[in-house]
mmCIF file of C-alpha atoms in Angstrom:
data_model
loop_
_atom_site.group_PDB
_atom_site.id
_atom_site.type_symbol
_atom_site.label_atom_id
_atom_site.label_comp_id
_atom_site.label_asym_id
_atom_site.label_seq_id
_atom_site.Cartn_x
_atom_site.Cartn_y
_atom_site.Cartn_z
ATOM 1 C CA UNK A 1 -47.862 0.197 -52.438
ATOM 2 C CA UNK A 2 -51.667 0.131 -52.555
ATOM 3 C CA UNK A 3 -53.639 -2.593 -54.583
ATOM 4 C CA UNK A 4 -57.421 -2.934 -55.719
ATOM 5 C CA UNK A 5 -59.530 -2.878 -53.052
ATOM 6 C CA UNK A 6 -57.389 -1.116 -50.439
ATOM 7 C CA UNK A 7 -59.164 2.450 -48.646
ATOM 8 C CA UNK A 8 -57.483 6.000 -49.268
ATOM 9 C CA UNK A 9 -58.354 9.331 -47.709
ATOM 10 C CA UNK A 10 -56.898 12.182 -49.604
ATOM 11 C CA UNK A 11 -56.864 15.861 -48.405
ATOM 12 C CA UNK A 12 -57.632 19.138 -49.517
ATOM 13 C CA UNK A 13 -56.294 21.915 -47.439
ATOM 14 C CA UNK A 14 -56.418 25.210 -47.868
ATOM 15 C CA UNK A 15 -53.930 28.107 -46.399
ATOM 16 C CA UNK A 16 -56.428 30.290 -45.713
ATOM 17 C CA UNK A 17 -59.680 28.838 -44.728
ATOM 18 C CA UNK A 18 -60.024 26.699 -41.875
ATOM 19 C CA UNK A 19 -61.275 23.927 -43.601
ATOM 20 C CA UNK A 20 -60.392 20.298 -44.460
ATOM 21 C CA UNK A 21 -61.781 18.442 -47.095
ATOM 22 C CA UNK A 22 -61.149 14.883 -46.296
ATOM 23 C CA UNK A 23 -62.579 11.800 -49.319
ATOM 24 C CA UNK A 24 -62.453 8.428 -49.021
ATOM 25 C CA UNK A 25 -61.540 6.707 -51.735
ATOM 26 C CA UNK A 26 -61.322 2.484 -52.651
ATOM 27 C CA UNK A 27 -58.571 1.405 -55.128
ATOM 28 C CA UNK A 28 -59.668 -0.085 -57.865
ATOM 29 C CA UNK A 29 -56.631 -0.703 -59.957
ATOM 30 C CA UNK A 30 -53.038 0.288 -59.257
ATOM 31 C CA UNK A 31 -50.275 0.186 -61.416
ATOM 32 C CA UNK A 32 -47.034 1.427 -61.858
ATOM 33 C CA UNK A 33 -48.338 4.876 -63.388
ATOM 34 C CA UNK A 34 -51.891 5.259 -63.004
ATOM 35 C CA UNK A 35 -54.232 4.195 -60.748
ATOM 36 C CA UNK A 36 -58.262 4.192 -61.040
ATOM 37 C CA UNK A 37 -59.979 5.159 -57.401
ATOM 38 C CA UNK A 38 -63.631 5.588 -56.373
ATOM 39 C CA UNK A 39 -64.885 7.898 -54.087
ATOM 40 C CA UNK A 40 -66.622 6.719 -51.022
ATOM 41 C CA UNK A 41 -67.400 9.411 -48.938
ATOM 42 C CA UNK A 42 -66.659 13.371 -48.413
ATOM 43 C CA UNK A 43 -65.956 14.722 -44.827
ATOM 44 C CA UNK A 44 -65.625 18.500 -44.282
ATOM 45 C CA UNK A 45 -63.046 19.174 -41.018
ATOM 46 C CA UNK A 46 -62.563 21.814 -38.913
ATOM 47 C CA UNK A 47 -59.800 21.505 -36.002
ATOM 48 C CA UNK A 48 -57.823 24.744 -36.208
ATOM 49 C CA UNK A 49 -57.659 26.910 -33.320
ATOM 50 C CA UNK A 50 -59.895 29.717 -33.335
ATOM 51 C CA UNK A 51 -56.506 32.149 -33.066
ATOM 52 C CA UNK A 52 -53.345 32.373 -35.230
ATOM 53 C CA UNK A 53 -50.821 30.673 -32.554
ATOM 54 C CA UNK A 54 -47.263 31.631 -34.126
ATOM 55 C CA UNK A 55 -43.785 30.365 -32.499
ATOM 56 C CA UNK A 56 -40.232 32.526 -32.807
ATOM 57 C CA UNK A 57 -37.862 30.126 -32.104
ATOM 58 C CA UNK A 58 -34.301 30.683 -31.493
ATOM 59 C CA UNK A 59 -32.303 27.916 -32.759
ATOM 60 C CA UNK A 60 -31.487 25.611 -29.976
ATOM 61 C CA UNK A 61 -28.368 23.189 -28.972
ATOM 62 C CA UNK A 62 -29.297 20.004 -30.939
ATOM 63 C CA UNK A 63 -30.994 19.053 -33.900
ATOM 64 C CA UNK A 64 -32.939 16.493 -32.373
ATOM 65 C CA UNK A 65 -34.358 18.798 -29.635
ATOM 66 C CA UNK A 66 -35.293 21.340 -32.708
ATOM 67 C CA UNK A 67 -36.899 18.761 -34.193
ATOM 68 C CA UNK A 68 -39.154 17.467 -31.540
ATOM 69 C CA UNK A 69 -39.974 20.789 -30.377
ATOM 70 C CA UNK A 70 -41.337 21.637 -34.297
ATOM 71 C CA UNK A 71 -43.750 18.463 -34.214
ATOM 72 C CA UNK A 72 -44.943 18.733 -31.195
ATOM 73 C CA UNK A 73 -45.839 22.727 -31.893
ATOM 74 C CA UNK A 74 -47.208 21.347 -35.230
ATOM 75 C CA UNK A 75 -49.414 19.094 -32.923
ATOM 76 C CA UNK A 76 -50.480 22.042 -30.796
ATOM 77 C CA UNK A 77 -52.019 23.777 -33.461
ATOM 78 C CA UNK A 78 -49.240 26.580 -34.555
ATOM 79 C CA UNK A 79 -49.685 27.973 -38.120
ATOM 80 C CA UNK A 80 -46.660 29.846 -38.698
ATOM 81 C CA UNK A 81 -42.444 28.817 -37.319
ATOM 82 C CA UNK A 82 -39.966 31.453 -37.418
ATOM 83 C CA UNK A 83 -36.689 29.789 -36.790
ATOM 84 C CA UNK A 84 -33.951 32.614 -35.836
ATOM 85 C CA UNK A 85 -30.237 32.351 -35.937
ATOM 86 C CA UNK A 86 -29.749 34.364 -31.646
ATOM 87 C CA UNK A 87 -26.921 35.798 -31.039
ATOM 88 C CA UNK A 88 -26.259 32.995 -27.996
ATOM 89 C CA UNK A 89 -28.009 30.007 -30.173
ATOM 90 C CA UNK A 90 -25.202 26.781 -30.665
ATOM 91 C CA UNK A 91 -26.746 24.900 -33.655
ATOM 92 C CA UNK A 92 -23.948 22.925 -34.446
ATOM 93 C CA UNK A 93 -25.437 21.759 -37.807
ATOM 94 C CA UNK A 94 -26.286 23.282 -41.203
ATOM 95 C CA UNK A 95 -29.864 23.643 -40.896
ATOM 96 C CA UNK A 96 -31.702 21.092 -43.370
ATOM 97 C CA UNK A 97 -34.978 22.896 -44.267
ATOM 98 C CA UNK A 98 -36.027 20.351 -46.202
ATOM 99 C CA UNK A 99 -35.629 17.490 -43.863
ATOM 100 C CA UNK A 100 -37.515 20.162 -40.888
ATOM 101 C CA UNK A 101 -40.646 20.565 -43.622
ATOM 102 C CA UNK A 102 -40.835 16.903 -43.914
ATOM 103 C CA UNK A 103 -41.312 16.797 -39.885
ATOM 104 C CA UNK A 104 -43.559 19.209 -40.358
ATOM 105 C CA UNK A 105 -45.767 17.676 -42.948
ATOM 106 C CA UNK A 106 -45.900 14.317 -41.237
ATOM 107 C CA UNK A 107 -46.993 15.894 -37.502
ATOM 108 C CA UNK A 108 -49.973 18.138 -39.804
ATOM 109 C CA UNK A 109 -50.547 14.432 -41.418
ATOM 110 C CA UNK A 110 -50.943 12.773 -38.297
ATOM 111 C CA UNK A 111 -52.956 15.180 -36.444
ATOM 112 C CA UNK A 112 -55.284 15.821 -39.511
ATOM 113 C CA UNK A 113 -54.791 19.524 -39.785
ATOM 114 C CA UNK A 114 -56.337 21.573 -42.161
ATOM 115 C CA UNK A 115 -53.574 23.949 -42.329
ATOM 116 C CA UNK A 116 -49.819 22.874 -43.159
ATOM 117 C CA UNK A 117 -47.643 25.358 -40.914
ATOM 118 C CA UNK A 118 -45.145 27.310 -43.027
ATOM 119 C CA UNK A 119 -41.478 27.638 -41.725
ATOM 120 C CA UNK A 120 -39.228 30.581 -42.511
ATOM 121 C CA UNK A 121 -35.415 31.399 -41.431
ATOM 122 C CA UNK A 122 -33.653 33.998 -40.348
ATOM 123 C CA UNK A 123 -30.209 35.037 -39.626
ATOM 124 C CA UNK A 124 -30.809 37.431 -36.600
ATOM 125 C CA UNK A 125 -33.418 38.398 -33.865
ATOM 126 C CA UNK A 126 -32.909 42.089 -35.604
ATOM 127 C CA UNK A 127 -34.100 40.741 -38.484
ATOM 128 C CA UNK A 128 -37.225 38.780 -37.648
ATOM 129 C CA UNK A 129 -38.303 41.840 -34.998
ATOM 130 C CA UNK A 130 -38.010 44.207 -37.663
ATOM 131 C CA UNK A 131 -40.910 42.229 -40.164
ATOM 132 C CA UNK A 132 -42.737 40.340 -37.231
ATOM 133 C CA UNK A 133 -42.787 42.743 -33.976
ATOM 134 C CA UNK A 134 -46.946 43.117 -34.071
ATOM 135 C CA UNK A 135 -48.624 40.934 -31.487
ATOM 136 C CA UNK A 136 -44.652 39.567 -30.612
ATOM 137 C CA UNK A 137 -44.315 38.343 -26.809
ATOM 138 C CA UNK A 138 -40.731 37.289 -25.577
ATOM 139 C CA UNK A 139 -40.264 34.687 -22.511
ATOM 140 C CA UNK A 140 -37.833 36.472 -20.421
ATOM 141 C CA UNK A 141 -37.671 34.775 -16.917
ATOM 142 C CA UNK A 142 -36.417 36.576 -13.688
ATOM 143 C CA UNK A 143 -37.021 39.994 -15.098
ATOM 144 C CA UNK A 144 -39.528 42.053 -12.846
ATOM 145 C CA UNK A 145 -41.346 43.676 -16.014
ATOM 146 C CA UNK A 146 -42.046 40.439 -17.953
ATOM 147 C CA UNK A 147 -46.042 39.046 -17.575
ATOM 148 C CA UNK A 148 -47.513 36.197 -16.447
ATOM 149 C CA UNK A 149 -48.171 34.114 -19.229
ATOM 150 C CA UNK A 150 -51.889 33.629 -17.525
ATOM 151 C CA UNK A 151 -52.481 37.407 -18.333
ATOM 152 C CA UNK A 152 -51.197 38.468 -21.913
ATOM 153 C CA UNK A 153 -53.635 39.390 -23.914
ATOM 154 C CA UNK A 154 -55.047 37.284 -26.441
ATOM 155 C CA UNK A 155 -57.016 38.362 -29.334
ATOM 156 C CA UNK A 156 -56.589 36.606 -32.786
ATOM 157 C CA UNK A 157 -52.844 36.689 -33.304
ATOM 158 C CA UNK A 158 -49.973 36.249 -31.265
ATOM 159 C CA UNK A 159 -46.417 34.930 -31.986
ATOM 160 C CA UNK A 160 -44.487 33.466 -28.891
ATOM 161 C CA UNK A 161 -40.717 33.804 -28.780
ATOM 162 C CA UNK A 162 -38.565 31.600 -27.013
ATOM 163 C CA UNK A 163 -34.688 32.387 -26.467
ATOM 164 C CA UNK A 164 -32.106 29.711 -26.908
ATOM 165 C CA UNK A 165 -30.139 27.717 -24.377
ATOM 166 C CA UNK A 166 -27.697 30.974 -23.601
ATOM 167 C CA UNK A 167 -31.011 33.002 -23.381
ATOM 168 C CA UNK A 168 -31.352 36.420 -25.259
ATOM 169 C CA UNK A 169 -27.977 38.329 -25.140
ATOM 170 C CA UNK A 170 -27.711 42.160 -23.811
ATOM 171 C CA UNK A 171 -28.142 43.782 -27.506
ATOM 172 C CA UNK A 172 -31.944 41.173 -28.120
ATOM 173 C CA UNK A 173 -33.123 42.221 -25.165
ATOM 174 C CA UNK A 174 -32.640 46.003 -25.607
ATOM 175 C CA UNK A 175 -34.498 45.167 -28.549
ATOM 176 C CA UNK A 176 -37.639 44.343 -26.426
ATOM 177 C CA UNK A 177 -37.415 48.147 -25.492
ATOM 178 C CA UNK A 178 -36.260 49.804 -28.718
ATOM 179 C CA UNK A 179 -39.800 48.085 -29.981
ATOM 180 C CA UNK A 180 -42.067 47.763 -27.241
ATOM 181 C CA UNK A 181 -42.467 44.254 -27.328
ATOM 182 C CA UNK A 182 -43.499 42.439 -23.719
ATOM 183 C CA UNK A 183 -42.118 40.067 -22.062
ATOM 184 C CA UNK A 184 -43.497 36.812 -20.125
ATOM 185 C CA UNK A 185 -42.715 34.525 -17.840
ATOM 186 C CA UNK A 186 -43.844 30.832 -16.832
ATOM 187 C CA UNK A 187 -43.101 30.773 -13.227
ATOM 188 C CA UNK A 188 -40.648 30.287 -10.598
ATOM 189 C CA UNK A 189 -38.659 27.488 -12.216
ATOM 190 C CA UNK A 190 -35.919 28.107 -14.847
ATOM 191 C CA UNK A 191 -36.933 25.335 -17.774
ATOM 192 C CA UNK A 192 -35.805 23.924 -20.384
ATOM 193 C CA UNK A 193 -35.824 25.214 -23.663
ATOM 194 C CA UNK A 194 -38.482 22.767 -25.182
ATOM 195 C CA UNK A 195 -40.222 22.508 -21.770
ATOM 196 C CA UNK A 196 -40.904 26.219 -21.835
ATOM 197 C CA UNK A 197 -41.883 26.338 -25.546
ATOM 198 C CA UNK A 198 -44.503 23.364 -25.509
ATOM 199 C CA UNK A 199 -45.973 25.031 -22.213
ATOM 200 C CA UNK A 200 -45.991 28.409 -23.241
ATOM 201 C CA UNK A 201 -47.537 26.888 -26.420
ATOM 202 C CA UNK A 202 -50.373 24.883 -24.422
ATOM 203 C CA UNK A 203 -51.361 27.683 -22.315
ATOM 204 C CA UNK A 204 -52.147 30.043 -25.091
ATOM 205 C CA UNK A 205 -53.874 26.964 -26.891
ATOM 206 C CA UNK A 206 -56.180 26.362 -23.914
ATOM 207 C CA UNK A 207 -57.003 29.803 -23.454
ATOM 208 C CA UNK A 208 -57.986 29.603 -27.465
#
């Protein structure tokens, strides 16, 4: 859709460093196939968080709730999405991975990340705690051993896992034990599902 004379930026990010490459470019001829560009200027980025912020997320209720929870964690600087099939989740919908990565892409885009979050599946919490229990913290609410999410430690990892709608059934929780993983908690109030994800996301961003 460009033409000659229009203004491009084009990125170069990189998985592993921390860095953006942004260049300007003007159009000077576009056709169907090919188009001719000159570069302007080079800006070098950095706007990731100084820790890897991950998100377990247990597959909520509706697909547009899923959705606005993954762009606005893309927005909050998470790197890596673990979407789990709970035991109490009610997605009603095949999952479209494809259509999520797009969402994705375009919240990285518009926030002018350096890092493109990756997004994996999987079918149980069994599953996920058994690759991804190391720096794992579970929101648990009215439970009298969980933290306050104020006080968990934060070093240069950590992976936040929210439960679904149902919360986390009698067999994921004595997970938590079987593998030592903590629990938090975000106050008095029972919230939302996306409420308590974006908050628990901010906190730990804050404290980044």
């Amino acid at each position: 859709r460009v033409k000659g004379g229009d203004k491009i930026i084009l990125m170069n990010r990189n998985q592993i460093n921390t860095i953006n490459i942004e260049y300007l470019f003007t159009v000077i001829n576009a056709q169907k196939k090919e188009i001719s560009l000159q570069l302007i200027e080079t800006k070098t980025i950095s706007n990731e968080l100084s820790l890897e912020l991950n998100l377990a997320l247990s597959l909520p209720n509706k697909p547009a709730k899923l959705e606005f929870i993954l762009e606005k964690a893309v927005e909050l600087g998470v790197k890596k999405i673990y979407l789990i099939q709970s035991e109490f989740s009610q997605f009603p919908h095949q999952l479209r991975l494809d259509r999520l990565e797009k969402i994705i892409l375009e919240a990285t885009e518009q926030t002018e990340r350096a890092i493109l979050p990756q997004l994996s599946y999987f079918n149980s919490l069994q599953e996920f705690v058994g690759l991804h229990k190391n720096n794992l913290f579970a929101a648990l609410e009215r439970s009298s051993e969980s933290l306050d999410l104020l006080t968990l430690p934060v070093s240069t990892q950590i992976t936040l896992l929210i439960g679904p709608e149902g919360g986390f059934s009698p067999n994921e929780m004595a997970l938590f034990h079987t593998h030592t993983i903590p629990t938090f908690q975000l106050g008095g109030s029972i919230l939302r599902m996306e409420t308590a994800t974006l908050l628990a996301l901010g906190v730990i961003r804050l404290r980044s």
